Amino acid sequence: MKKFLDSPATLLDTSLRGFAKAHADIVDLHTEPNYVCRKQNKPGKVALISGGGSGHEPLHSGFVGYGMLDAACPGQIFTSPTPDQMLAAAQMVNTGAGVLFIVKNYAGDVMNFEMAAEMLDCPNATVVVNDDISLPKNHSIGRRGVAGTTIVEKIVGAGAEAGLDLAACQALGERVVGNTASMGVALTSCTVPALGHPTFAIADDEMEIGVGIHGERGRETGKIAPATEIVAQVAGHIIDELAPSAGQSILLHVNGFGGTPLVELHLLYELAWQFLSGRGLHVQRSLVGNFTTSLDMAGCSLTVTLLDDELRQLWDAPVNTAALRWGC
């Protein structure tokens, strides 16, 4: 294993200190317990809080700031944050309008956020993101929350910034979740520092279709194919899931898992744009880059969100975070 670190045990704390210093104009870092919060709270605004295991950066800490999250709770690598982190963050950023938790659908995340919500002495609500269509709808643990989480956090963040109340922010988040589907493909596994070796083995001529973001294997292993065929397979599953009508406006998000260069991600975007446009869909908005990563995994996911005028306007609204920034 070759990684830039002194010790797996100190990786997260040192990284968080570096992140906070690099973006000191946007965020503050609190320790014992760890959470990142927005530099300046906006009185009377619904506070948005998310979090999860580290290793997915810039999700979630990179999305703290104007127009997105008010706080993010980072757990250890691929490990859920604890309820005390979530509670402390919520108490810090709540300004009287209540707290909305945005939670990826993993058992540990859901359980710990539920515990924090029960302990929190202010109005609160939760949106659970389950955009990964690699798993069937009736899967025992439900569908996982993956790259669509970025879309939810951006759109709901804009709604909260515009003054929507807690119930409206929750309803907006649930609408975005219902309009969003994602699926990922990996060419390599990832290496968790504390483990020291890849989480699964994959041959040089193979790919994993339907991977998670914690080093989980996909729903099937296949021989690597030309990019056009990979995109057609993944985008085809997404379209089958969402069943959009002809002429539907969409947001297309091509997300890298941490080890795929932008030249390949933009190639995939072009191929996905061609595929979706060829099926009568109007790609109105886009996001390309490494936003929901899996450490050093080579691979990508495609995410499609069905847009209407309101969702498009909220996506376009100004945002100022470490990882997303426009209109400010």
Coordinates of C-alpha atoms in Angstrom, one line a residue:
M1 CA 0.0 0.0 0.0
K2 CA 1.4 3.4 -1.0
K3 CA -0.4 6.4 0.5
F4 CA 0.5 9.8 1.9
L5 CA 0.0 9.3 5.6
D6 CA 1.9 9.0 8.9
S7 CA -0.6 6.5 10.4
P8 CA -4.1 5.3 9.5
A9 CA -5.1 6.3 13.0
T10 CA -4.3 10.0 12.5
L11 CA -5.4 10.3 8.9
L12 CA -8.8 11.7 9.4
D13 CA -8.0 14.2 12.2
T14 CA -5.0 15.6 10.3
S15 CA -7.0 15.8 7.1
L16 CA -9.8 17.7 8.7
R17 CA -7.4 20.2 10.2
G18 CA -5.9 20.7 6.7
F19 CA -9.4 21.0 5.1
A20 CA -10.5 23.6 7.7
K21 CA -7.3 25.7 7.2
A22 CA -7.6 25.5 3.4
H23 CA -11.2 26.7 3.5
A24 CA -11.1 28.9 6.5
D25 CA -13.2 31.6 4.8
I26 CA -16.2 29.1 4.5
V27 CA -16.1 26.6 7.3
D28 CA -15.1 26.1 11.0
L29 CA -13.9 22.8 12.4
H30 CA -15.1 21.6 15.8
T31 CA -13.4 18.7 17.6
E32 CA -14.4 16.3 20.4
P33 CA -16.7 15.5 18.6
N34 CA -15.6 16.2 15.0
Y35 CA -17.9 18.2 12.8
V36 CA -17.5 20.9 10.1
C37 CA -20.0 23.8 10.1
R38 CA -20.7 26.9 8.1
K39 CA -18.7 29.9 9.0
Q40 CA -21.8 32.1 9.5
N41 CA -25.2 30.8 10.3
K42 CA -28.2 32.5 8.8
P43 CA -30.8 33.3 11.5
G44 CA -34.3 31.8 10.8
K45 CA -33.1 29.4 8.1
V46 CA -33.7 25.6 8.3
A47 CA -30.3 24.0 9.1
L48 CA -29.2 21.2 6.9
I49 CA -26.9 18.5 8.3
S50 CA -25.5 15.5 6.6
G51 CA -22.5 13.2 7.1
G52 CA -21.2 9.7 6.8
G53 CA -17.9 7.8 6.7
S54 CA -14.9 9.6 5.4
G55 CA -13.3 8.5 2.1
H56 CA -16.0 10.0 -0.1
E57 CA -14.6 13.5 -0.2
P58 CA -15.7 16.1 -1.1
L59 CA -19.0 14.6 0.1
H60 CA -20.0 15.8 2.7
S61 CA -17.7 18.4 4.3
G62 CA -16.9 19.9 0.9
F63 CA -20.5 20.9 0.6
V64 CA -20.8 23.0 3.7
G65 CA -21.4 26.6 3.0
Y66 CA -23.8 29.1 1.5
G67 CA -26.6 27.4 -0.5
M68 CA -25.9 23.8 0.7
L69 CA -25.1 22.3 4.1
D70 CA -24.8 24.0 7.4
A71 CA -22.8 21.2 9.0
A72 CA -21.3 17.8 8.1
C73 CA -20.3 15.0 10.4
P74 CA -17.4 12.9 9.2
G75 CA -16.9 9.4 10.6
Q76 CA -13.7 7.3 10.2
I77 CA -13.0 5.9 6.8
F78 CA -16.2 4.1 5.6
T79 CA -17.6 4.2 9.2
S80 CA -20.7 6.1 10.2
P81 CA -20.4 9.2 12.4
T82 CA -21.7 8.9 15.9
P83 CA -24.9 10.4 17.3
D84 CA -22.9 12.8 19.6
Q85 CA -21.3 14.3 16.5
M86 CA -24.7 14.8 14.9
L87 CA -26.3 16.2 18.1
A88 CA -23.4 18.7 18.7
A89 CA -23.6 19.8 15.1
A90 CA -27.3 20.3 15.2
Q91 CA -27.2 22.3 18.4
M92 CA -24.5 24.5 16.9
V93 CA -26.2 25.4 13.6
N94 CA -29.9 25.4 14.6
T95 CA -31.1 29.0 14.5
G96 CA -34.7 28.4 15.4
A97 CA -36.2 27.1 12.2
G98 CA -35.4 23.5 12.8
V99 CA -33.0 20.9 11.5
L100 CA -33.2 18.7 8.4
F101 CA -30.9 15.6 8.4
I102 CA -29.9 14.4 4.9
V103 CA -28.9 10.7 5.3
K104 CA -27.5 8.2 2.9
N105 CA -29.4 4.9 3.2
Y106 CA -26.8 2.8 5.1
A107 CA -27.8 1.0 8.3
G108 CA -25.3 2.7 10.5
D109 CA -25.9 6.2 9.2
V110 CA -29.7 5.8 9.5
M111 CA -29.5 4.3 13.0
N112 CA -27.2 7.0 14.3
F113 CA -29.0 9.9 12.8
E114 CA -32.3 8.5 14.2
M115 CA -30.7 8.5 17.7
A116 CA -29.5 12.0 17.3
A117 CA -32.9 13.2 16.1
E118 CA -34.5 11.6 19.2
M119 CA -32.1 13.5 21.5
L120 CA -32.4 16.8 19.7
D121 CA -34.6 19.3 21.5
C122 CA -35.9 21.2 18.5
P123 CA -38.1 20.5 15.5
N124 CA -36.3 18.2 13.0
A125 CA -36.9 15.9 10.1
T126 CA -35.0 13.5 7.9
V127 CA -34.6 12.8 4.2
V128 CA -33.2 9.4 3.3
V129 CA -31.3 9.2 0.0
N130 CA -31.6 5.8 -1.8
D131 CA -30.7 6.6 -5.4
D132 CA -28.6 3.5 -6.2
I133 CA -30.6 1.3 -8.5
S134 CA -27.9 -1.4 -8.5
L135 CA -30.0 -3.1 -5.8
P136 CA -33.6 -4.1 -6.3
K137 CA -36.3 -2.0 -4.7
N138 CA -37.2 -4.9 -2.4
H139 CA -33.7 -5.5 -1.2
S140 CA -33.5 -6.4 2.5
I141 CA -31.5 -3.3 3.5
G142 CA -33.1 -1.0 0.8
R143 CA -31.2 0.9 -1.9
R144 CA -28.0 2.7 -1.0
G145 CA -27.5 6.4 -1.1
V146 CA -24.7 7.4 -3.5
A147 CA -23.9 10.2 -5.8
G148 CA -27.5 11.5 -6.0
T149 CA -26.8 12.8 -2.4
T150 CA -24.9 15.7 -3.9
I151 CA -28.0 16.7 -6.0
V152 CA -30.3 16.5 -3.0
E153 CA -28.0 18.6 -0.8
K154 CA -27.6 21.3 -3.5
I155 CA -31.3 21.6 -4.4
V156 CA -32.6 21.4 -0.8
G157 CA -29.8 23.7 0.3
A158 CA -31.0 26.3 -2.2
G159 CA -34.6 25.9 -0.9
A160 CA -33.5 26.4 2.7
E161 CA -31.5 29.5 1.7
A162 CA -34.6 30.9 0.0
G163 CA -36.6 30.5 3.2
L164 CA -38.5 27.3 2.8
D165 CA -39.7 25.9 6.2
L166 CA -38.8 22.6 7.6
A167 CA -41.7 20.6 6.2
A168 CA -41.2 22.2 2.7
C169 CA -37.5 21.4 2.8
Q170 CA -38.2 17.8 3.7
A171 CA -40.9 17.5 0.9
L172 CA -38.4 19.0 -1.6
G173 CA -35.7 16.5 -0.6
E174 CA -38.1 13.6 -0.9
R175 CA -39.1 14.8 -4.4
V176 CA -35.5 15.1 -5.6
V177 CA -34.8 11.6 -4.2
G178 CA -37.8 10.2 -6.1
N179 CA -36.6 11.9 -9.3
T180 CA -33.1 10.6 -9.1
A181 CA -31.4 7.3 -10.0
S182 CA -27.7 6.4 -10.0
M183 CA -25.5 3.4 -11.0
G184 CA -21.8 2.9 -10.8
V185 CA -19.1 0.8 -12.5
A186 CA -15.6 0.1 -11.1
L187 CA -12.4 -0.9 -12.9
T188 CA -10.4 -1.4 -9.7
S189 CA -11.2 -1.8 -6.0
C190 CA -10.2 0.7 -3.4
T191 CA -7.7 0.3 -0.5
V192 CA -8.8 1.3 3.0
P193 CA -5.7 2.5 4.8
A194 CA -6.4 0.5 8.0
L195 CA -6.9 -2.6 5.9
G196 CA -3.8 -2.1 3.7
H197 CA -5.0 -4.0 0.6
P198 CA -7.8 -3.8 -1.9
T199 CA -11.3 -4.7 -0.6
F200 CA -11.9 -7.1 -3.5
A201 CA -9.9 -8.6 -6.3
I202 CA -10.6 -7.8 -9.9
A203 CA -8.7 -8.9 -13.0
D204 CA -7.2 -6.4 -15.4
D205 CA -9.7 -7.4 -18.1
E206 CA -12.8 -7.2 -15.7
M207 CA -15.2 -4.5 -14.4
E208 CA -17.6 -4.5 -11.6
I209 CA -21.1 -3.3 -12.5
G210 CA -23.3 -1.8 -9.8
V211 CA -20.7 -1.2 -7.1
G212 CA -21.3 0.7 -3.9
I213 CA -19.1 3.5 -2.5
H214 CA -17.5 1.5 0.3
G215 CA -15.5 -1.0 -1.7
E216 CA -18.5 -3.3 -2.1
R217 CA -18.5 -5.6 -5.1
G218 CA -21.0 -4.9 -7.8
R219 CA -24.1 -6.9 -8.7
E220 CA -22.1 -8.6 -11.5
T221 CA -18.6 -8.9 -12.8
G222 CA -18.0 -8.7 -16.5
K223 CA -15.3 -8.3 -19.1
I224 CA -14.3 -4.7 -19.6
A225 CA -16.1 -3.3 -22.6
P226 CA -15.7 -0.1 -24.8
A227 CA -17.0 3.0 -23.0
T228 CA -19.9 3.4 -25.4
E229 CA -21.2 0.0 -24.3
I230 CA -20.7 0.6 -20.6
V231 CA -22.6 3.9 -20.8
A232 CA -25.4 2.3 -22.8
Q233 CA -25.8 -0.4 -20.2
V234 CA -25.7 1.9 -17.2
A235 CA -27.8 4.7 -18.7
G236 CA -30.3 2.1 -20.0
H237 CA -30.9 0.8 -16.5
I238 CA -31.4 4.3 -15.2
I239 CA -33.9 5.2 -17.9
D240 CA -35.8 2.0 -17.3
E241 CA -36.0 3.0 -13.6
L242 CA -37.1 6.6 -14.0
A243 CA -39.3 6.0 -17.1
P244 CA -39.2 9.6 -18.2
S245 CA -41.5 10.9 -20.9
A246 CA -40.1 12.2 -24.2
G247 CA -38.8 15.7 -24.0
Q248 CA -38.2 15.5 -20.2
S249 CA -35.6 17.9 -18.9
I250 CA -32.8 16.2 -16.9
L251 CA -29.7 16.9 -14.9
L252 CA -26.8 14.5 -15.9
H253 CA -24.1 13.9 -13.2
V254 CA -21.0 11.9 -14.1
N255 CA -19.2 11.2 -10.9
G256 CA -15.7 9.8 -10.5
F257 CA -14.8 7.4 -7.7
G258 CA -11.4 9.1 -7.0
G259 CA -9.1 7.3 -9.4
T260 CA -10.5 8.2 -12.8
P261 CA -9.1 11.3 -14.6
L262 CA -11.3 14.1 -15.9
V263 CA -10.4 13.3 -19.5
E264 CA -12.2 10.0 -19.1
L265 CA -15.1 11.5 -17.1
H266 CA -15.8 14.0 -19.8
L267 CA -15.7 11.3 -22.4
L268 CA -18.3 9.4 -20.5
Y269 CA -20.4 12.6 -20.2
E270 CA -20.4 13.0 -24.0
L271 CA -21.4 9.4 -24.5
A272 CA -24.1 9.6 -21.9
W273 CA -25.3 12.9 -23.4
Q274 CA -25.6 11.2 -26.8
F275 CA -27.4 8.2 -25.4
L276 CA -29.9 10.2 -23.4
S277 CA -30.5 12.8 -26.1
G278 CA -31.1 9.9 -28.6
R279 CA -33.9 8.8 -26.4
G280 CA -35.7 12.1 -26.5
L281 CA -34.4 13.6 -23.2
H282 CA -33.2 17.2 -22.8
V283 CA -29.9 17.4 -20.8
Q284 CA -30.3 20.9 -19.4
R285 CA -27.9 20.8 -16.5
S286 CA -24.7 18.9 -15.8
L287 CA -22.1 18.1 -13.2
V288 CA -18.9 16.2 -14.0
G289 CA -16.1 15.4 -11.5
N290 CA -15.1 13.5 -8.4
F291 CA -17.8 14.4 -5.9
T292 CA -18.8 11.2 -4.2
T293 CA -15.6 9.2 -4.2
S294 CA -14.5 5.8 -2.9
L295 CA -11.0 6.6 -1.9
D296 CA -8.7 5.6 -4.8
M297 CA -11.2 3.5 -6.8
A298 CA -11.0 3.8 -10.6
G299 CA -14.6 4.0 -11.8
C300 CA -17.6 6.2 -12.2
S301 CA -21.3 6.5 -11.7
L302 CA -24.0 8.1 -13.8
T303 CA -26.8 10.0 -12.0
V304 CA -29.9 11.3 -13.7
T305 CA -32.4 13.7 -12.0
L306 CA -35.7 14.6 -13.6
L307 CA -36.0 18.4 -13.6
D308 CA -38.9 20.8 -13.6
D309 CA -38.8 24.6 -13.5
E310 CA -38.5 24.8 -9.7
L311 CA -35.8 22.2 -9.4
R312 CA -33.8 23.7 -12.2
Q313 CA -34.0 27.2 -10.6
L314 CA -32.9 25.8 -7.3
W315 CA -30.0 23.9 -8.9
D316 CA -28.9 27.2 -10.6
A317 CA -29.2 29.2 -7.3
P318 CA -25.9 30.6 -5.9
V319 CA -23.7 28.2 -3.9
N320 CA -20.4 28.8 -2.2
T321 CA -18.7 25.7 -0.7
A322 CA -15.3 24.2 -1.0
A323 CA -16.4 21.8 -3.8
L324 CA -19.2 23.6 -5.5
R325 CA -19.2 27.3 -6.2
W326 CA -21.2 29.4 -8.6
G327 CA -23.2 32.6 -8.7
C328 CA -21.6 34.1 -5.6

